[in-house]
Amino acid sequence: MSMDLDAPVAMQALPAGQTNATILCCNCGAPIDGTSAAGALCSDCIKLTVDISQGVQREATLHICRDCDRWLQPPNQWLVATPESRELLALCLRKLRGLAKVRIIDASFIWTEPHSRRIKVKITIQQEAFQGTILQQTFEVEYVVAYHQCPDCQKSYTANTWRAVVQVRQKVPHKRTFLYLEQLILKHSAHRDTINIKEVKDGLDFYYSQRNQAEKFIDFLNSVAPVRSKKSQELISMDIHTSSKSYKFSFSVELVPICKDDLVALPIKLAKSTGNISPLTLCYRVGTAINLLDPQTLQTAEVSTPVYWRSPFTSLADVQELVEFVVMDIEPLGPSKGRFLLAEATVARASDLGSNDVTYYTRTHLGAILHPGDSVLGYSLTGTNFNNENFEALEQKSSLSSQIPDVMLVKKSYPRNKKKGKTRNWKLKRMGREESDMAPRKQDQDRIEKDFETFLRDVEEDSELRSALALYKNSNKNGAGGKNRVEKMEGVEETAEAEDHEGESIDDGEDEDEDAPQIEMDELLDDMDELDIQDEE
């Protein structure tokens, strides 16, 4: 008897409408796809039972220094970050443990009260809960802001903690150069690393916690002014086991004693080497070099810093010795160079009017702005004795002594209102500094205020000088108070330019200022420290 094999039978195809096998969720009993279900749970039960943020901190502490507003990034790095900035958000995320195991999708700040000292961050993460199942979850993290003083601020409150000092000096009887240098420092924020600024005789001392910060400041001074520097160091301590030493560094920086509008007598040899200019010149600008002008011919010359220090010279007279003259007649000669126009002028001393008829005939570079009847400031060389060896050598040489004029005009003088500071629509910022141990005498204080007022007038009259400075709108120019307005915020003082007197009208003398130069509003900057939001009543 033989066995017959069953013939192959074709399998019947499943109907097109039939789905895959389904199972019930082990938690809620909902039908789910059995081929793709993870752990026999539906999607809703996975979200309820699985917490992918379980290993992530929900609370943390951030440390901030209340003096410099820097945040601590462990272990010992301090970062500058504004509220709700990308830098602060990155610091908050680095502070949390467990975020390295998940994928961060989004992170953002949640608004909190500024005085609450709390920072809330909403974080969205993703992680694979089961094989083939990726879960996304959003949660909040709360940070407590704690105060912690940084080492740099600790040093600033402790005496003798500086490591480098830059001593800037200039041997002149006025402070105009330092006022100009102060504005350049503020404009470029070159003083941001200083731990203290101290005002001393003939200059300023800038203290730093690190040597490279002082060297960076010296590089800035070399880029804006003709200076020379010397370095010295003092050994503080030494470890005999490791041979490590600790030093304090002192940098002495000396500015050239030549200022704008000074009368200068050059050494004859130096005058011949700089374009064969006349030895008797005016300094019309001081930048990285000394720029000199011969008012008789409009010839200019530039004395670089290395050339000056190889053969130094001093000014023959400064702005404190200027004499007021009145222009009786003026006739342009034609040659011009930039803003200078050569002219022949007949002038008389303002103090001699009505007493004698002495007049002086001279050439001047101010032909573009002077008119008969104007007041002009200049140096009177007739009958004046100068204790200067360069000027004596000039007088002894007959070919050069005949070229010495009787009067050398410097700049036009405008009639000023004594209370001009109250009516100015602009102001300058001042650096916060520590005054010397001895309080200045009254005559010294008056001299400082006079130098500052002279500098403000130079800013108004010289557009080239004004372009290098940062001028701010004076919103309180008509405010009451009767005193100088002095504010101090973050190491910067904002000072109104002159004293106001109670009971006096600001209208007196306004006609005198009509001819004086005015600064347009489009040249002024908005002071961000004064911008605030006020509720309308």
mmCIF file of N, CA, C and O in Angstrom, residues 426-457:
data_model
loop_
_atom_site.group_PDB
_atom_site.id
_atom_site.type_symbol
_atom_site.label_atom_id
_atom_site.label_comp_id
_atom_site.label_asym_id
_atom_site.label_seq_id
_atom_site.Cartn_x
_atom_site.Cartn_y
_atom_site.Cartn_z
ATOM 1 N N TRP A 426 24.642 120.568 25.436
ATOM 2 C CA TRP A 426 25.459 119.358 25.391
ATOM 3 C C TRP A 426 26.296 119.270 26.663
ATOM 4 O O TRP A 426 26.403 120.219 27.430
ATOM 5 N N LYS A 427 26.866 118.118 26.855
ATOM 6 C CA LYS A 427 27.696 117.888 28.041
ATOM 7 C C LYS A 427 28.726 116.803 27.722
ATOM 8 O O LYS A 427 28.641 116.113 26.706
ATOM 9 N N LEU A 428 29.687 116.665 28.597
ATOM 10 C CA LEU A 428 30.736 115.653 28.487
ATOM 11 C C LEU A 428 30.695 114.764 29.718
ATOM 12 O O LEU A 428 30.341 115.211 30.812
ATOM 13 N N LYS A 429 31.061 113.517 29.546
ATOM 14 C CA LYS A 429 31.170 112.606 30.679
ATOM 15 C C LYS A 429 32.554 112.743 31.307
ATOM 16 O O LYS A 429 33.527 113.068 30.642
ATOM 17 N N ARG A 430 32.610 112.437 32.576
ATOM 18 C CA ARG A 430 33.877 112.492 33.310
ATOM 19 C C ARG A 430 34.133 111.134 33.963
ATOM 20 O O ARG A 430 33.208 110.431 34.352
ATOM 21 N N MET A 431 35.393 110.802 34.094
ATOM 22 C CA MET A 431 35.764 109.540 34.735
ATOM 23 C C MET A 431 35.657 109.666 36.245
ATOM 24 O O MET A 431 36.023 110.695 36.825
ATOM 25 N N GLY A 432 35.173 108.603 36.885
ATOM 26 C CA GLY A 432 35.200 108.558 38.334
ATOM 27 C C GLY A 432 36.606 108.282 38.813
ATOM 28 O O GLY A 432 37.256 107.330 38.394
ATOM 29 N N ARG A 433 37.117 109.133 39.669
ATOM 30 C CA ARG A 433 38.505 109.012 40.108
ATOM 31 C C ARG A 433 38.615 109.314 41.589
ATOM 32 O O ARG A 433 37.727 109.914 42.191
ATOM 33 N N GLU A 434 39.722 108.889 42.135
ATOM 34 C CA GLU A 434 40.022 109.157 43.547
ATOM 35 C C GLU A 434 40.941 110.357 43.628
ATOM 36 O O GLU A 434 41.999 110.383 43.000
ATOM 37 N N GLU A 435 40.516 111.354 44.379
ATOM 38 C CA GLU A 435 41.325 112.554 44.508
ATOM 39 C C GLU A 435 42.505 112.302 45.424
ATOM 40 O O GLU A 435 42.545 111.332 46.183
ATOM 41 N N SER A 436 43.482 113.173 45.341
ATOM 42 C CA SER A 436 44.663 113.041 46.177
ATOM 43 C C SER A 436 44.306 113.249 47.642
ATOM 44 O O SER A 436 43.230 113.751 47.982
ATOM 45 N N ASP A 437 45.225 112.853 48.509
ATOM 46 C CA ASP A 437 44.955 112.922 49.948
ATOM 47 C C ASP A 437 44.712 114.361 50.414
ATOM 48 O O ASP A 437 43.872 114.614 51.271
ATOM 49 N N MET A 438 45.448 115.304 49.838
ATOM 50 C CA MET A 438 45.300 116.701 50.231
ATOM 51 C C MET A 438 44.265 117.366 49.331
ATOM 52 O O MET A 438 44.349 117.284 48.102
ATOM 53 N N ALA A 439 43.288 117.989 49.936
ATOM 54 C CA ALA A 439 42.258 118.667 49.158
ATOM 55 C C ALA A 439 42.867 119.869 48.438
ATOM 56 O O ALA A 439 43.742 120.559 48.972
ATOM 57 N N PRO A 440 42.440 120.155 47.201
ATOM 58 C CA PRO A 440 43.010 121.289 46.470
ATOM 59 C C PRO A 440 42.623 122.602 47.111
ATOM 60 O O PRO A 440 41.537 122.762 47.667
ATOM 61 N N ARG A 441 43.535 123.543 47.021
ATOM 62 C CA ARG A 441 43.256 124.867 47.539
ATOM 63 C C ARG A 441 42.228 125.566 46.656
ATOM 64 O O ARG A 441 41.950 125.146 45.544
ATOM 65 N N LYS A 442 41.675 126.665 47.179
ATOM 66 C CA LYS A 442 40.615 127.348 46.448
ATOM 67 C C LYS A 442 41.131 127.893 45.122
ATOM 68 O O LYS A 442 40.459 127.785 44.098
ATOM 69 N N GLN A 443 42.358 128.431 45.112
ATOM 70 C CA GLN A 443 42.885 128.955 43.865
ATOM 71 C C GLN A 443 43.162 127.838 42.867
ATOM 72 O O GLN A 443 42.988 128.007 41.656
ATOM 73 N N ASP A 444 43.554 126.656 43.375
ATOM 74 C CA ASP A 444 43.745 125.524 42.476
ATOM 75 C C ASP A 444 42.418 125.030 41.912
ATOM 76 O O ASP A 444 42.332 124.651 40.739
ATOM 77 N N GLN A 445 41.397 125.023 42.742
ATOM 78 C CA GLN A 445 40.073 124.611 42.268
ATOM 79 C C GLN A 445 39.539 125.583 41.221
ATOM 80 O O GLN A 445 38.953 125.165 40.210
ATOM 81 N N ASP A 446 39.758 126.866 41.436
ATOM 82 C CA ASP A 446 39.335 127.862 40.444
ATOM 83 C C ASP A 446 40.093 127.678 39.137
ATOM 84 O O ASP A 446 39.523 127.835 38.043
ATOM 85 N N ARG A 447 41.369 127.334 39.217
ATOM 86 C CA ARG A 447 42.159 127.123 38.009
ATOM 87 C C ARG A 447 41.674 125.897 37.252
ATOM 88 O O ARG A 447 41.617 125.893 36.010
ATOM 89 N N ILE A 448 41.293 124.840 37.979
ATOM 90 C CA ILE A 448 40.776 123.633 37.327
ATOM 91 C C ILE A 448 39.469 123.927 36.604
ATOM 92 O O ILE A 448 39.249 123.490 35.469
ATOM 93 N N GLU A 449 38.579 124.683 37.255
ATOM 94 C CA GLU A 449 37.307 125.035 36.609
ATOM 95 C C GLU A 449 37.534 125.930 35.397
ATOM 96 O O GLU A 449 36.842 125.791 34.376
ATOM 97 N N LYS A 450 38.511 126.824 35.477
ATOM 98 C CA LYS A 450 38.809 127.687 34.335
ATOM 99 C C LYS A 450 39.369 126.874 33.171
ATOM 100 O O LYS A 450 39.014 127.110 32.009
ATOM 101 N N ASP A 451 40.237 125.898 33.464
ATOM 102 C CA ASP A 451 40.768 125.040 32.403
ATOM 103 C C ASP A 451 39.659 124.231 31.742
ATOM 104 O O ASP A 451 39.655 124.047 30.519
ATOM 105 N N PHE A 452 38.707 123.759 32.538
ATOM 106 C CA PHE A 452 37.608 122.976 31.972
ATOM 107 C C PHE A 452 36.719 123.839 31.089
ATOM 108 O O PHE A 452 36.272 123.408 30.018
ATOM 109 N N GLU A 453 36.452 125.076 31.524
ATOM 110 C CA GLU A 453 35.644 125.977 30.703
ATOM 111 C C GLU A 453 36.375 126.329 29.411
ATOM 112 O O GLU A 453 35.762 126.408 28.334
ATOM 113 N N THR A 454 37.696 126.517 29.474
ATOM 114 C CA THR A 454 38.469 126.785 28.264
ATOM 115 C C THR A 454 38.429 125.604 27.318
ATOM 116 O O THR A 454 38.321 125.767 26.093
ATOM 117 N N PHE A 455 38.484 124.399 27.866
ATOM 118 C CA PHE A 455 38.407 123.205 27.019
ATOM 119 C C PHE A 455 37.035 123.092 26.353
ATOM 120 O O PHE A 455 36.937 122.731 25.168
ATOM 121 N N LEU A 456 35.968 123.425 27.069
ATOM 122 C CA LEU A 456 34.634 123.373 26.482
ATOM 123 C C LEU A 456 34.491 124.374 25.347
ATOM 124 O O LEU A 456 33.863 124.088 24.315
ATOM 125 N N ARG A 457 35.097 125.537 25.502
ATOM 126 C CA ARG A 457 35.038 126.529 24.430
ATOM 127 C C ARG A 457 35.835 126.059 23.217
ATOM 128 O O ARG A 457 35.432 126.296 22.075
#
